[in-house]
Each structure stands twice: as structure tokens, then as C-alpha cells.
């Protein structure tokens, strides 16, 4: 799995999944402009919302769980959310200040969605503590994924990080023989998506991406 050549993740212009700013003219445009609809912050929020909708599309559909033989639990969904958020934030960071600002809006949307997911899982008491713990896990995972992609990183470091964060239930440091092919496949998937995102022109913004599975 995941041996295909990397390619841009930009959606075709005729794709029904493509999201772009509505083009209003005349009086309606003037009113919206006065209401700051076209302000930089409003545009960034809309773009971040579009990016996060693509993340959710990938993480919430059954295919990704079937491909990697994962049971759909809060833990696995959270782990996959973190991976795809890291992929997007890593790419946005390459765009400098504008990308970092867009990434902050994206993180805020992720955080709000995560809080809803935690509540839906039945955690209403100590919700603040749960969110703080998940925030620590999020940033810890981000650091680990970043380190695994460095040129000086150890061989199979990304594979080890994915095993610990996504697959392992018992804290073991290495995957079993049965789990190894699945961990290797996800490692290839993550590396390929990283390259695909680098081939996706950020001038159009990431509102047009579609992860490949």
C-alpha cells in the first residue's frame, strides 16, 4: 500500500468538494465588505474551516480504519486527527507568518471540535482537565513527528512514533510481527502525504486539498 507517486492534493476545478469564497457583486458585496466579510481575519477563518473539513473527511470516514485495521475508538480517532493536523500545520508553517496565522485558526477549530468529541464520549465532569491532558499529548506528538522527519532522524523513527501514538495499546516500544506491515503502511502514507502537500501550491491555499487514501 501507498507506493504510488506523490502528486498535488489540489482538487480539480469542477470537484463538488472544492470550496472557494463566494463571489458577490454590487450592493451585497458592499454590505459584506462593511461587515468585514472580506477582511483578512474573516478569510483566514473561512480557509481554516475548509481545511479542517478536509481533515474531518479523512479521519471520520470508515476507509482509513479499514485500510489500517484500526478499531474506531476515541483514541484512534484522536491519533488520526493529530497526524492530519500535523501534516497541515507543518505545510502551513512553510508559508511564513501568513501560514502560521492560518494554522492558529485551524488549531482553534480542531480544539473546538475535540471538546465536542470529548463531551460526546461522555466526559462532562473534569472536561477542562481532559482538554489540558489532550493538549499536552497533541504537542508531544507534534514534536515527535517533527523530529522523525529531520534528516538526522533515526532509521524507522517515524514508524516507531506512529506505533506508539496510533497502534500500541500496551505501551510496547516495537510493533508485533502482525502489526508491523500496517505500521509500515501508515508510515509510507504519512511520508507520501507530506510530499503531496509540498507539491500543493499554497497560493491557492489549502482549502482545495484532498488527502489520498
Short mmCIF file of C-alpha atoms in Angstrom, two decimals:
data_model
loop_
_atom_site.label_atom_id
_atom_site.label_comp_id
_atom_site.label_asym_id
_atom_site.label_seq_id
_atom_site.Cartn_x
_atom_site.Cartn_y
_atom_site.Cartn_z
CA UNK A 1 0.00 0.00 0.00
CA UNK A 2 0.93 3.62 -0.65
CA UNK A 3 3.66 3.07 -3.21
CA UNK A 4 2.06 5.42 -5.78
CA UNK A 5 3.91 8.53 -6.88
CA UNK A 6 3.17 11.68 -4.85
CA UNK A 7 1.07 14.37 -6.52
CA UNK A 8 -0.56 17.71 -5.71
CA UNK A 9 -3.60 17.46 -3.45
CA UNK A 10 -5.40 20.37 -5.14
CA UNK A 11 -8.94 19.43 -6.10
CA UNK A 12 -9.99 19.72 -9.76
CA UNK A 13 -11.82 22.95 -10.61
CA UNK A 14 -15.05 21.02 -11.24
CA UNK A 15 -14.88 18.99 -8.00
CA UNK A 16 -18.06 19.25 -5.86
CA UNK A 17 -15.77 19.11 -2.80
CA UNK A 18 -13.94 22.27 -3.83
CA UNK A 19 -14.58 25.23 -1.52
CA UNK A 20 -13.96 28.81 -2.57
CA UNK A 21 -15.05 32.23 -1.39
CA UNK A 22 -18.44 33.24 -2.80
CA UNK A 23 -18.23 35.97 -5.42
CA UNK A 24 -20.78 38.68 -4.71
CA UNK A 25 -21.24 41.85 -6.73
CA UNK A 26 -22.93 45.19 -6.32
CA UNK A 27 -24.79 46.22 -3.17
CA UNK A 28 -24.44 42.83 -1.49
CA UNK A 29 -20.66 42.96 -1.86
CA UNK A 30 -20.56 46.47 -0.41
CA UNK A 31 -22.59 45.39 2.63
CA UNK A 32 -20.43 42.31 3.20
CA UNK A 33 -17.31 44.44 2.89
CA UNK A 34 -18.66 46.81 5.54
CA UNK A 35 -19.36 43.77 7.75
CA UNK A 36 -15.67 42.76 7.29
CA UNK A 37 -16.60 39.58 5.39
CA UNK A 38 -13.59 40.18 3.15
CA UNK A 39 -11.20 41.11 5.94
CA UNK A 40 -8.01 39.12 6.26
CA UNK A 41 -9.15 37.55 9.52
CA UNK A 42 -12.56 36.52 8.13
CA UNK A 43 -10.94 34.99 5.06
CA UNK A 44 -8.42 33.11 7.18
CA UNK A 45 -11.21 31.69 9.34
CA UNK A 46 -13.12 30.52 6.26
CA UNK A 47 -9.98 28.95 4.78
CA UNK A 48 -9.18 27.24 8.09
CA UNK A 49 -12.73 25.89 8.25
CA UNK A 50 -12.35 24.48 4.74
CA UNK A 51 -9.03 22.85 5.60
CA UNK A 52 -10.46 21.30 8.75
CA UNK A 53 -13.44 19.96 6.81
CA UNK A 54 -10.94 18.02 4.65
CA UNK A 55 -9.18 16.71 7.75
CA UNK A 56 -12.51 15.54 9.18
CA UNK A 57 -13.48 13.93 5.88
CA UNK A 58 -10.35 11.81 6.01
CA UNK A 59 -10.45 10.99 9.71
CA UNK A 60 -14.16 10.25 10.11
CA UNK A 61 -14.78 8.02 7.10
CA UNK A 62 -14.52 4.23 7.56
CA UNK A 63 -11.92 3.73 4.81
CA UNK A 64 -8.92 4.86 6.84
CA UNK A 65 -9.83 2.50 9.71
CA UNK A 66 -10.36 -0.40 7.30
CA UNK A 67 -7.10 0.16 5.44
CA UNK A 68 -5.03 0.20 8.63
CA UNK A 69 -7.14 -2.37 10.51
CA UNK A 70 -7.92 0.10 13.29
CA UNK A 71 -10.89 -0.12 15.61
CA UNK A 72 -12.73 3.20 15.60
CA UNK A 73 -12.36 4.42 19.17
CA UNK A 74 -11.82 7.86 20.69
CA UNK A 75 -8.10 7.09 20.97
CA UNK A 76 -7.61 6.07 17.34
CA UNK A 77 -9.71 8.95 16.00
CA UNK A 78 -7.79 11.41 18.17
CA UNK A 79 -4.48 9.93 16.98
CA UNK A 80 -5.51 10.28 13.33
CA UNK A 81 -6.72 13.83 13.93
CA UNK A 82 -3.32 14.71 15.36
CA UNK A 83 -1.46 13.20 12.40
CA UNK A 84 -3.52 15.10 9.83
CA UNK A 85 -3.39 18.32 11.82
CA UNK A 86 0.39 17.96 12.00
CA UNK A 87 0.58 17.41 8.22
CA UNK A 88 -1.39 20.62 7.57
CA UNK A 89 0.32 22.74 10.23
CA UNK A 90 3.73 21.61 9.03
CA UNK A 91 2.91 22.68 5.48
CA UNK A 92 1.34 25.98 6.55
CA UNK A 93 4.42 26.84 8.60
CA UNK A 94 6.47 26.77 5.40
CA UNK A 95 4.47 29.78 4.19
CA UNK A 96 5.82 32.05 6.93
CA UNK A 97 3.73 34.45 9.01
CA UNK A 98 0.54 34.13 6.94
CA UNK A 99 0.68 30.36 7.09
CA UNK A 100 1.30 30.37 10.84
CA UNK A 101 -1.70 32.67 11.39
CA UNK A 102 -3.90 30.42 9.27
CA UNK A 103 -2.57 27.47 11.26
CA UNK A 104 -3.66 29.14 14.51
CA UNK A 105 -7.24 29.45 13.22
CA UNK A 106 -7.06 25.81 12.14
CA UNK A 107 -5.90 24.74 15.60
CA UNK A 108 -8.76 26.67 17.23
CA UNK A 109 -11.26 24.79 15.07
CA UNK A 110 -9.61 21.47 15.91
CA UNK A 111 -9.72 22.33 19.62
CA UNK A 112 -13.42 23.21 19.49
CA UNK A 113 -14.22 20.01 17.59
CA UNK A 114 -12.16 17.95 20.04
CA UNK A 115 -14.04 19.42 23.00
CA UNK A 116 -17.34 18.38 21.37
CA UNK A 117 -15.96 14.88 20.77
CA UNK A 118 -14.86 14.56 24.40
CA UNK A 119 -18.31 15.63 25.59
CA UNK A 120 -19.96 13.21 23.17
CA UNK A 121 -17.80 10.43 24.61
CA UNK A 122 -19.50 11.06 27.94
CA UNK A 123 -16.88 13.20 29.66
CA UNK A 124 -18.69 16.21 31.11
CA UNK A 125 -17.09 16.31 34.54
CA UNK A 126 -13.43 17.35 34.59
CA UNK A 127 -13.71 18.40 30.93
CA UNK A 128 -11.11 21.13 31.39
CA UNK A 129 -8.61 18.61 32.79
CA UNK A 130 -9.25 16.26 29.89
CA UNK A 131 -8.67 19.03 27.36
CA UNK A 132 -5.41 20.06 29.04
CA UNK A 133 -4.19 16.46 29.02
CA UNK A 134 -5.11 16.06 25.34
CA UNK A 135 -3.37 19.35 24.54
CA UNK A 136 -0.16 18.01 26.11
CA UNK A 137 -0.48 14.80 24.09
CA UNK A 138 -1.12 16.83 20.92
CA UNK A 139 2.01 18.95 21.28
CA UNK A 140 4.08 15.97 22.40
CA UNK A 141 3.04 14.09 19.27
CA UNK A 142 3.73 17.10 17.05
CA UNK A 143 7.27 17.35 18.43
CA UNK A 144 7.81 13.61 17.91
CA UNK A 145 6.54 13.71 14.32
CA UNK A 146 8.69 16.75 13.52
CA UNK A 147 11.78 15.05 14.95
CA UNK A 148 11.09 11.89 12.96
CA UNK A 149 11.22 13.86 9.70
CA UNK A 150 14.58 15.51 10.34
CA UNK A 151 17.45 14.41 8.07
CA UNK A 152 19.42 13.34 11.13
CA UNK A 153 16.50 11.31 12.46
CA UNK A 154 16.99 7.63 13.18
CA UNK A 155 16.00 4.99 10.69
CA UNK A 156 12.37 3.95 11.15
CA UNK A 157 11.86 6.77 13.69
CA UNK A 158 8.58 7.83 12.10
CA UNK A 159 7.45 4.22 12.14
CA UNK A 160 8.19 3.98 15.87
CA UNK A 161 6.33 7.21 16.61
CA UNK A 162 3.28 6.04 14.67
CA UNK A 163 3.32 2.71 16.50
CA UNK A 164 3.38 4.39 19.92
CA UNK A 165 0.82 7.08 19.10
CA UNK A 166 -1.67 5.19 16.97
CA UNK A 167 -1.40 1.42 17.27
CA UNK A 168 0.08 0.48 20.63
CA UNK A 169 -2.32 -0.26 23.49
CA UNK A 170 0.15 -1.74 25.96
CA UNK A 171 3.00 0.78 25.85
CA UNK A 172 5.34 -1.56 23.98
CA UNK A 173 8.11 0.15 22.08
CA UNK A 174 8.02 -2.08 18.98
CA UNK A 175 5.16 -3.47 16.89
CA UNK A 176 4.45 -7.16 16.76
CA UNK A 177 5.14 -9.10 13.57
CA UNK A 178 1.42 -9.00 12.76
CA UNK A 179 1.16 -5.23 13.26
CA UNK A 180 4.43 -4.28 11.54
CA UNK A 181 3.08 -4.23 7.93
CA UNK A 182 0.25 -1.90 8.98
CA UNK A 183 2.60 0.45 10.80
CA UNK A 184 4.93 0.49 7.79
CA UNK A 185 1.98 1.24 5.51
CA UNK A 186 0.89 4.21 7.64
CA UNK A 187 4.46 5.46 7.69
CA UNK A 188 4.51 5.39 3.88
CA UNK A 189 1.12 7.12 3.81
CA UNK A 190 2.35 9.93 6.07
CA UNK A 191 5.56 10.42 4.09
CA UNK A 192 3.67 10.45 0.80
CA UNK A 193 1.12 12.98 2.09
CA UNK A 194 3.98 15.18 3.28
CA UNK A 195 5.42 15.23 -0.24
CA UNK A 196 1.98 15.69 -1.78
CA UNK A 197 1.34 18.74 0.39
CA UNK A 198 4.70 20.20 -0.61
CA UNK A 199 3.59 19.87 -4.24
CA UNK A 200 0.30 21.64 -3.50
CA UNK A 201 0.62 25.34 -4.28
CA UNK A 202 -0.18 27.41 -1.23
CA UNK A 203 -1.07 30.44 -3.37
CA UNK A 204 -4.48 28.78 -3.75
CA UNK A 205 -4.45 27.99 -0.04
CA UNK A 206 -5.19 24.62 1.46
CA UNK A 207 -8.94 25.00 1.03
CA UNK A 208 -8.64 22.86 -2.06
CA UNK A 209 -6.86 19.79 -0.69
CA UNK A 210 -8.00 16.21 -0.62
CA UNK A 211 -5.91 13.63 1.19
CA UNK A 212 -5.25 10.48 -0.82
CA UNK A 213 -6.17 7.09 0.58
#
